[in-house]
Amino acid sequence: GYSGTSGNRIYFIGDPDCEIFPKGSGGGVMARGVSPGIVRITRADADELGDDTSGGSAITTNGRDYITWKNVHVDGIVSGVNAYNDRNTGYGFRASGGVNDYLETHNCMVQNMAYGFNNVRYVKDCVAYGNTLAGYYYCGEVRNSISFLNRYGAYLCDFVVNSIMQGIQYGCYLSDIVFNSLIIGSYYGLRGTESSVNQPQDLAFDNWYFGNYIGHYGTGTGNTTNAVE
């Protein structure tokens, strides 16, 4: 495979409305075996049983740079099935080389993985649903996106803006800047500390916290650096 460049990205774009497949003369898109609907990329098998192999990814950059995915739905890696506490590490979108792979996702959804979006440089208009660990994990910018029913909504992301974050344990965890977002239905709405005194303070402002056990965790907890509201 090839990498794109900053001025010439490689795009993979789903076509849920079949706009790329024009109507034919004999009954339209149905006659050509294509009908409008979700563009799904899955690790599940033909019987819809999820892949229980730990460490797998539905989509990975494999070290390639400047790739953009749009309009796709990703699923199909399950937790382990051998014991009640089995847990596999599976990824929806993963930049294997970190955020400097410059992976972008637009209008995509990941559900029922361990991590929804991992090391994605720019996430926009996306949904992470029902992932056992984190919806957005070590991502660069998460914008106009939704997380719900993940253990962590956004985990160690650089920038979360105009988004809705809900996590079973944390809505936003140690993310650098959380701005103009709705953080709801979590045990900790926002945890805003860094693990090192050499790290800058996390900042959270113009957010709305609703239905969390502890809305804003950081200030006055004895941590060296604290979130600032």
PDB file of C-alpha atoms in Angstrom:
ATOM      1  CA  GLY A   1       0.000   0.000   0.000  1.00  0.00           C
ATOM      2  CA  TYR A   2       0.864   3.649  -0.309  1.00  0.00           C
ATOM      3  CA  SER A   3       0.770   6.705   1.911  1.00  0.00           C
ATOM      4  CA  GLY A   4      -0.897   9.968   1.062  1.00  0.00           C
ATOM      5  CA  THR A   5       0.561  13.394   1.718  1.00  0.00           C
ATOM      6  CA  SER A   6      -0.679  16.444   3.585  1.00  0.00           C
ATOM      7  CA  GLY A   7      -1.837  17.958   0.295  1.00  0.00           C
ATOM      8  CA  ASN A   8      -3.024  14.752  -1.345  1.00  0.00           C
ATOM      9  CA  ARG A   9      -4.689  12.382   1.106  1.00  0.00           C
ATOM     10  CA  ILE A  10      -5.930   8.876   0.298  1.00  0.00           C
ATOM     11  CA  TYR A  11      -9.699   8.550   0.801  1.00  0.00           C
ATOM     12  CA  PHE A  12     -11.889   5.534   1.482  1.00  0.00           C
ATOM     13  CA  ILE A  13     -15.500   6.699   1.308  1.00  0.00           C
ATOM     14  CA  GLY A  14     -18.567   4.602   1.953  1.00  0.00           C
ATOM     15  CA  ASP A  15     -21.595   5.225  -0.262  1.00  0.00           C
ATOM     16  CA  PRO A  16     -24.656   4.508   1.930  1.00  0.00           C
ATOM     17  CA  ASP A  17     -27.018   6.352  -0.435  1.00  0.00           C
ATOM     18  CA  CYS A  18     -25.630   4.654  -3.552  1.00  0.00           C
ATOM     19  CA  GLU A  19     -24.882   7.984  -5.175  1.00  0.00           C
ATOM     20  CA  ILE A  20     -21.908   6.471  -6.982  1.00  0.00           C
ATOM     21  CA  PHE A  21     -24.063   3.720  -8.456  1.00  0.00           C
ATOM     22  CA  PRO A  22     -26.572   5.428 -10.796  1.00  0.00           C
ATOM     23  CA  LYS A  23     -29.900   3.859 -11.547  1.00  0.00           C
ATOM     24  CA  GLY A  24     -29.800   1.342 -14.365  1.00  0.00           C
ATOM     25  CA  SER A  25     -32.301   0.737 -17.093  1.00  0.00           C
ATOM     26  CA  GLY A  26     -33.721  -2.407 -15.574  1.00  0.00           C
ATOM     27  CA  GLY A  27     -34.821  -1.383 -12.110  1.00  0.00           C
ATOM     28  CA  GLY A  28     -32.177   0.864 -10.658  1.00  0.00           C
ATOM     29  CA  VAL A  29     -29.601  -0.025  -8.068  1.00  0.00           C
ATOM     30  CA  MET A  30     -31.517  -3.079  -6.874  1.00  0.00           C
ATOM     31  CA  ALA A  31     -31.140  -4.628 -10.332  1.00  0.00           C
ATOM     32  CA  ARG A  32     -27.369  -4.254 -10.025  1.00  0.00           C
ATOM     33  CA  GLY A  33     -27.266  -6.041  -6.683  1.00  0.00           C
ATOM     34  CA  VAL A  34     -26.647  -2.879  -4.661  1.00  0.00           C
ATOM     35  CA  SER A  35     -29.166  -1.208  -2.388  1.00  0.00           C
ATOM     36  CA  PRO A  36     -28.771   1.859  -0.170  1.00  0.00           C
ATOM     37  CA  GLY A  37     -27.793   1.164   3.422  1.00  0.00           C
ATOM     38  CA  ILE A  38     -25.017   1.036   5.973  1.00  0.00           C
ATOM     39  CA  VAL A  39     -21.526   0.446   4.642  1.00  0.00           C
ATOM     40  CA  ARG A  40     -20.228  -2.069   7.150  1.00  0.00           C
ATOM     41  CA  ILE A  41     -16.691  -3.276   7.770  1.00  0.00           C
ATOM     42  CA  THR A  42     -16.663  -6.117  10.264  1.00  0.00           C
ATOM     43  CA  ARG A  43     -14.473  -8.777  11.806  1.00  0.00           C
ATOM     44  CA  ALA A  44     -17.503 -10.985  12.373  1.00  0.00           C
ATOM     45  CA  ASP A  45     -17.857 -14.201  10.394  1.00  0.00           C
ATOM     46  CA  ALA A  46     -20.632 -15.274   8.040  1.00  0.00           C
ATOM     47  CA  ASP A  47     -22.731 -16.385  11.014  1.00  0.00           C
ATOM     48  CA  GLU A  48     -22.332 -12.960  12.662  1.00  0.00           C
ATOM     49  CA  LEU A  49     -20.099 -14.351  15.403  1.00  0.00           C
ATOM     50  CA  GLY A  50     -17.522 -11.808  16.484  1.00  0.00           C
ATOM     51  CA  ASP A  51     -13.798 -12.392  16.215  1.00  0.00           C
ATOM     52  CA  ASP A  52     -12.389 -13.218  19.663  1.00  0.00           C
ATOM     53  CA  THR A  53      -8.731 -12.766  18.641  1.00  0.00           C
ATOM     54  CA  SER A  54      -7.053 -10.243  20.921  1.00  0.00           C
ATOM     55  CA  GLY A  55      -5.135  -7.370  19.351  1.00  0.00           C
ATOM     56  CA  GLY A  56      -7.033  -7.293  16.083  1.00  0.00           C
ATOM     57  CA  SER A  57      -8.227  -4.203  14.229  1.00  0.00           C
ATOM     58  CA  ALA A  58     -11.049  -3.743  11.761  1.00  0.00           C
ATOM     59  CA  ILE A  59      -9.174  -0.880  10.077  1.00  0.00           C
ATOM     60  CA  THR A  60      -5.522  -0.029  10.650  1.00  0.00           C
ATOM     61  CA  THR A  61      -3.079   2.277   8.898  1.00  0.00           C
ATOM     62  CA  ASN A  62      -0.343  -0.357   9.019  1.00  0.00           C
ATOM     63  CA  GLY A  63       2.197   2.461   9.105  1.00  0.00           C
ATOM     64  CA  ARG A  64       0.703   4.368   6.153  1.00  0.00           C
ATOM     65  CA  ASP A  65       0.108   8.105   6.485  1.00  0.00           C
ATOM     66  CA  TYR A  66      -2.552  10.662   5.524  1.00  0.00           C
ATOM     67  CA  ILE A  67      -5.522   8.351   5.064  1.00  0.00           C
ATOM     68  CA  THR A  68      -9.154   9.443   5.517  1.00  0.00           C
ATOM     69  CA  TRP A  69     -12.156   7.179   6.076  1.00  0.00           C
ATOM     70  CA  LYS A  70     -15.728   8.409   5.637  1.00  0.00           C
ATOM     71  CA  ASN A  71     -19.237   7.008   6.019  1.00  0.00           C
ATOM     72  CA  VAL A  72     -18.480   3.523   7.315  1.00  0.00           C
ATOM     73  CA  HIS A  73     -19.720   1.416  10.235  1.00  0.00           C
ATOM     74  CA  VAL A  74     -17.193  -0.818  12.012  1.00  0.00           C
ATOM     75  CA  ASP A  75     -17.754  -3.736  14.409  1.00  0.00           C
ATOM     76  CA  GLY A  76     -17.049  -7.400  14.993  1.00  0.00           C
ATOM     77  CA  ILE A  77     -14.422  -8.024  17.692  1.00  0.00           C
ATOM     78  CA  VAL A  78     -15.739  -9.475  20.929  1.00  0.00           C
ATOM     79  CA  SER A  79     -14.429 -10.059  24.402  1.00  0.00           C
ATOM     80  CA  GLY A  80     -12.925 -13.438  25.201  1.00  0.00           C
ATOM     81  CA  VAL A  81     -15.278 -16.359  25.496  1.00  0.00           C
ATOM     82  CA  ASN A  82     -13.266 -18.739  27.680  1.00  0.00           C
ATOM     83  CA  ALA A  83     -13.890 -17.112  31.070  1.00  0.00           C
ATOM     84  CA  TYR A  84     -16.105 -14.470  32.602  1.00  0.00           C
ATOM     85  CA  ASN A  85     -13.148 -12.091  32.955  1.00  0.00           C
ATOM     86  CA  ASP A  86     -11.725 -12.665  29.481  1.00  0.00           C
ATOM     87  CA  ARG A  87     -11.229  -9.381  27.653  1.00  0.00           C
ATOM     88  CA  ASN A  88      -9.716  -8.998  24.222  1.00  0.00           C
ATOM     89  CA  THR A  89      -8.035  -5.872  22.959  1.00  0.00           C
ATOM     90  CA  GLY A  90      -9.695  -5.042  19.651  1.00  0.00           C
ATOM     91  CA  TYR A  91      -9.743  -1.783  17.717  1.00  0.00           C
ATOM     92  CA  GLY A  92     -12.165  -0.204  15.281  1.00  0.00           C
ATOM     93  CA  PHE A  93      -9.935   2.403  13.663  1.00  0.00           C
ATOM     94  CA  ARG A  94      -6.284   2.285  14.675  1.00  0.00           C
ATOM     95  CA  ALA A  95      -3.294   4.303  13.527  1.00  0.00           C
ATOM     96  CA  SER A  96      -0.511   1.828  14.232  1.00  0.00           C
ATOM     97  CA  GLY A  97       2.146   4.537  14.094  1.00  0.00           C
ATOM     98  CA  GLY A  98       0.353   6.917  16.485  1.00  0.00           C
ATOM     99  CA  VAL A  99      -1.338  10.242  15.738  1.00  0.00           C
ATOM    100  CA  ASN A 100       1.554  11.157  13.425  1.00  0.00           C
ATOM    101  CA  ASP A 101       0.089   8.746  10.876  1.00  0.00           C
ATOM    102  CA  TYR A 102      -2.455  11.572  10.354  1.00  0.00           C
ATOM    103  CA  LEU A 103      -5.416   9.210  10.117  1.00  0.00           C
ATOM    104  CA  GLU A 104      -8.791  10.967   9.860  1.00  0.00           C
ATOM    105  CA  THR A 105     -12.331   9.652  10.249  1.00  0.00           C
ATOM    106  CA  HIS A 106     -15.522  11.460   9.237  1.00  0.00           C
ATOM    107  CA  ASN A 107     -19.105  10.333   9.813  1.00  0.00           C
ATOM    108  CA  CYS A 108     -18.090   6.878  11.013  1.00  0.00           C
ATOM    109  CA  MET A 109     -19.364   4.630  13.782  1.00  0.00           C
ATOM    110  CA  VAL A 110     -17.587   1.967  15.830  1.00  0.00           C
ATOM    111  CA  GLN A 111     -19.425  -0.362  18.167  1.00  0.00           C
ATOM    112  CA  ASN A 112     -18.669  -3.367  20.367  1.00  0.00           C
ATOM    113  CA  MET A 113     -14.878  -3.288  20.219  1.00  0.00           C
ATOM    114  CA  ALA A 114     -12.479  -2.692  23.095  1.00  0.00           C
ATOM    115  CA  TYR A 115     -11.328   0.645  21.645  1.00  0.00           C
ATOM    116  CA  GLY A 116     -13.376   2.516  19.072  1.00  0.00           C
ATOM    117  CA  PHE A 117     -10.958   5.082  17.654  1.00  0.00           C
ATOM    118  CA  ASN A 118      -7.261   4.765  18.575  1.00  0.00           C
ATOM    119  CA  ASN A 119      -4.549   7.282  17.649  1.00  0.00           C
ATOM    120  CA  VAL A 120      -6.816   8.932  15.088  1.00  0.00           C
ATOM    121  CA  ARG A 121      -5.454  12.421  14.433  1.00  0.00           C
ATOM    122  CA  TYR A 122      -8.812  14.005  13.566  1.00  0.00           C
ATOM    123  CA  VAL A 123     -12.251  12.588  14.371  1.00  0.00           C
ATOM    124  CA  LYS A 124     -15.325  14.454  13.147  1.00  0.00           C
ATOM    125  CA  ASP A 125     -19.044  13.626  13.216  1.00  0.00           C
ATOM    126  CA  CYS A 126     -18.407  10.125  14.548  1.00  0.00           C
ATOM    127  CA  VAL A 127     -20.038   7.795  17.077  1.00  0.00           C
ATOM    128  CA  ALA A 128     -18.377   5.314  19.451  1.00  0.00           C
ATOM    129  CA  TYR A 129     -20.893   2.984  21.042  1.00  0.00           C
ATOM    130  CA  GLY A 130     -20.659   0.052  23.438  1.00  0.00           C
ATOM    131  CA  ASN A 131     -16.881  -0.406  23.406  1.00  0.00           C
ATOM    132  CA  THR A 132     -15.600  -2.171  26.511  1.00  0.00           C
ATOM    133  CA  LEU A 133     -12.706   0.221  27.208  1.00  0.00           C
ATOM    134  CA  ALA A 134     -12.736   3.565  25.377  1.00  0.00           C
ATOM    135  CA  GLY A 135     -14.642   5.259  22.628  1.00  0.00           C
ATOM    136  CA  TYR A 136     -11.822   7.649  21.671  1.00  0.00           C
ATOM    137  CA  TYR A 137      -8.385   6.541  22.849  1.00  0.00           C
ATOM    138  CA  TYR A 138      -5.251   8.692  22.474  1.00  0.00           C
ATOM    139  CA  CYS A 139      -6.831  10.657  19.624  1.00  0.00           C
ATOM    140  CA  GLY A 140      -5.742  14.105  18.503  1.00  0.00           C
ATOM    141  CA  GLU A 141      -8.920  16.133  17.981  1.00  0.00           C
ATOM    142  CA  VAL A 142     -12.419  14.781  18.577  1.00  0.00           C
ATOM    143  CA  ARG A 143     -14.986  17.194  17.155  1.00  0.00           C
ATOM    144  CA  ASN A 144     -18.784  17.057  16.844  1.00  0.00           C
ATOM    145  CA  SER A 145     -18.776  13.435  17.955  1.00  0.00           C
ATOM    146  CA  ILE A 146     -20.631  11.190  20.399  1.00  0.00           C
ATOM    147  CA  SER A 147     -19.535   8.552  22.876  1.00  0.00           C
ATOM    148  CA  PHE A 148     -21.931   6.416  24.890  1.00  0.00           C
ATOM    149  CA  LEU A 149     -21.874   3.124  26.768  1.00  0.00           C
ATOM    150  CA  ASN A 150     -18.086   2.941  26.662  1.00  0.00           C
ATOM    151  CA  ARG A 151     -16.065   2.612  29.869  1.00  0.00           C
ATOM    152  CA  TYR A 152     -14.248   5.835  28.954  1.00  0.00           C
ATOM    153  CA  GLY A 153     -15.713   8.372  26.571  1.00  0.00           C
ATOM    154  CA  ALA A 154     -12.510  10.182  25.576  1.00  0.00           C
ATOM    155  CA  TYR A 155      -9.264   8.859  27.065  1.00  0.00           C
ATOM    156  CA  LEU A 156      -6.066  10.938  26.858  1.00  0.00           C
ATOM    157  CA  CYS A 157      -7.169  12.867  23.799  1.00  0.00           C
ATOM    158  CA  ASP A 158      -5.616  16.219  22.952  1.00  0.00           C
ATOM    159  CA  PHE A 159      -8.776  18.170  22.176  1.00  0.00           C
ATOM    160  CA  VAL A 160     -12.483  17.369  22.616  1.00  0.00           C
ATOM    161  CA  VAL A 161     -14.880  20.008  21.284  1.00  0.00           C
ATOM    162  CA  ASN A 162     -18.607  20.309  20.542  1.00  0.00           C
ATOM    163  CA  SER A 163     -19.144  16.684  21.504  1.00  0.00           C
ATOM    164  CA  ILE A 164     -21.323  14.534  23.749  1.00  0.00           C
ATOM    165  CA  MET A 165     -19.301  12.322  26.048  1.00  0.00           C
ATOM    166  CA  GLN A 166     -20.807   9.576  28.193  1.00  0.00           C
ATOM    167  CA  GLY A 167     -18.714   6.880  29.801  1.00  0.00           C
ATOM    168  CA  ILE A 168     -19.693   4.230  32.309  1.00  0.00           C
ATOM    169  CA  GLN A 169     -16.727   5.249  34.467  1.00  0.00           C
ATOM    170  CA  TYR A 170     -15.360   8.475  32.931  1.00  0.00           C
ATOM    171  CA  GLY A 171     -16.866  10.814  30.371  1.00  0.00           C
ATOM    172  CA  CYS A 172     -13.510  12.454  29.620  1.00  0.00           C
ATOM    173  CA  TYR A 173     -10.308  11.154  31.188  1.00  0.00           C
ATOM    174  CA  LEU A 174      -7.037  13.145  31.217  1.00  0.00           C
ATOM    175  CA  SER A 175      -7.821  14.864  27.942  1.00  0.00           C
ATOM    176  CA  ASP A 176      -5.881  18.109  27.463  1.00  0.00           C
ATOM    177  CA  ILE A 177      -8.679  20.479  26.420  1.00  0.00           C
ATOM    178  CA  VAL A 178     -12.408  19.774  26.678  1.00  0.00           C
ATOM    179  CA  PHE A 179     -14.488  22.607  25.278  1.00  0.00           C
ATOM    180  CA  ASN A 180     -18.167  23.326  24.650  1.00  0.00           C
ATOM    181  CA  SER A 181     -19.242  19.746  25.227  1.00  0.00           C
ATOM    182  CA  LEU A 182     -21.998  17.878  27.051  1.00  0.00           C
ATOM    183  CA  ILE A 183     -20.689  15.341  29.567  1.00  0.00           C
ATOM    184  CA  ILE A 184     -23.466  13.143  30.910  1.00  0.00           C
ATOM    185  CA  GLY A 185     -24.361   9.947  32.720  1.00  0.00           C
ATOM    186  CA  SER A 186     -20.888   8.960  33.946  1.00  0.00           C
ATOM    187  CA  TYR A 187     -19.504   8.144  37.372  1.00  0.00           C
ATOM    188  CA  TYR A 188     -16.851  10.836  36.845  1.00  0.00           C
ATOM    189  CA  GLY A 189     -17.956  13.344  34.256  1.00  0.00           C
ATOM    190  CA  LEU A 190     -14.467  14.727  33.718  1.00  0.00           C
ATOM    191  CA  ARG A 191     -11.197  13.641  35.303  1.00  0.00           C
ATOM    192  CA  GLY A 192      -8.676  16.390  34.649  1.00  0.00           C
ATOM    193  CA  THR A 193      -5.269  15.616  36.054  1.00  0.00           C
ATOM    194  CA  GLU A 194      -1.946  14.730  34.512  1.00  0.00           C
ATOM    195  CA  SER A 195       0.380  12.082  35.886  1.00  0.00           C
ATOM    196  CA  SER A 196       3.473  14.305  35.829  1.00  0.00           C
ATOM    197  CA  VAL A 197       4.209  17.772  37.151  1.00  0.00           C
ATOM    198  CA  ASN A 198       5.973  18.456  33.843  1.00  0.00           C
ATOM    199  CA  GLN A 199       2.712  18.149  31.950  1.00  0.00           C
ATOM    200  CA  PRO A 200       0.553  21.233  31.423  1.00  0.00           C
ATOM    201  CA  GLN A 201      -2.748  21.524  33.185  1.00  0.00           C
ATOM    202  CA  ASP A 202      -5.786  20.053  31.520  1.00  0.00           C
ATOM    203  CA  LEU A 203      -8.369  22.671  30.649  1.00  0.00           C
ATOM    204  CA  ALA A 204     -12.135  22.313  30.569  1.00  0.00           C
ATOM    205  CA  PHE A 205     -14.420  25.240  29.834  1.00  0.00           C
ATOM    206  CA  ASP A 206     -17.890  26.058  28.546  1.00  0.00           C
ATOM    207  CA  ASN A 207     -19.080  22.500  29.182  1.00  0.00           C
ATOM    208  CA  TRP A 208     -22.338  21.209  30.614  1.00  0.00           C
ATOM    209  CA  TYR A 209     -22.302  18.361  33.131  1.00  0.00           C
ATOM    210  CA  PHE A 210     -25.512  16.445  33.689  1.00  0.00           C
ATOM    211  CA  GLY A 211     -26.377  13.239  35.531  1.00  0.00           C
ATOM    212  CA  ASN A 212     -22.847  12.343  36.667  1.00  0.00           C
ATOM    213  CA  TYR A 213     -22.094  11.053  40.163  1.00  0.00           C
ATOM    214  CA  ILE A 214     -19.116  13.462  40.285  1.00  0.00           C
ATOM    215  CA  GLY A 215     -19.285  16.056  37.567  1.00  0.00           C
ATOM    216  CA  HIS A 216     -15.807  17.501  37.658  1.00  0.00           C
ATOM    217  CA  TYR A 217     -12.971  15.645  39.359  1.00  0.00           C
ATOM    218  CA  GLY A 218      -9.553  17.250  39.840  1.00  0.00           C
ATOM    219  CA  THR A 219      -9.544  20.481  41.799  1.00  0.00           C
ATOM    220  CA  GLY A 220      -8.966  19.977  45.501  1.00  0.00           C
ATOM    221  CA  THR A 221      -8.265  16.254  45.292  1.00  0.00           C
ATOM    222  CA  GLY A 222      -4.599  16.465  46.250  1.00  0.00           C
ATOM    223  CA  ASN A 223      -3.346  15.934  42.732  1.00  0.00           C
ATOM    224  CA  THR A 224      -0.338  17.988  41.647  1.00  0.00           C
ATOM    225  CA  THR A 225      -2.007  19.406  38.575  1.00  0.00           C
ATOM    226  CA  ASN A 226      -5.726  19.852  38.274  1.00  0.00           C
ATOM    227  CA  ALA A 227      -8.357  20.570  35.727  1.00  0.00           C
ATOM    228  CA  VAL A 228      -9.293  24.225  35.357  1.00  0.00           C
ATOM    229  CA  GLU A 229     -12.869  25.235  34.667  1.00  0.00           C
TER     230      GLU A 229
END
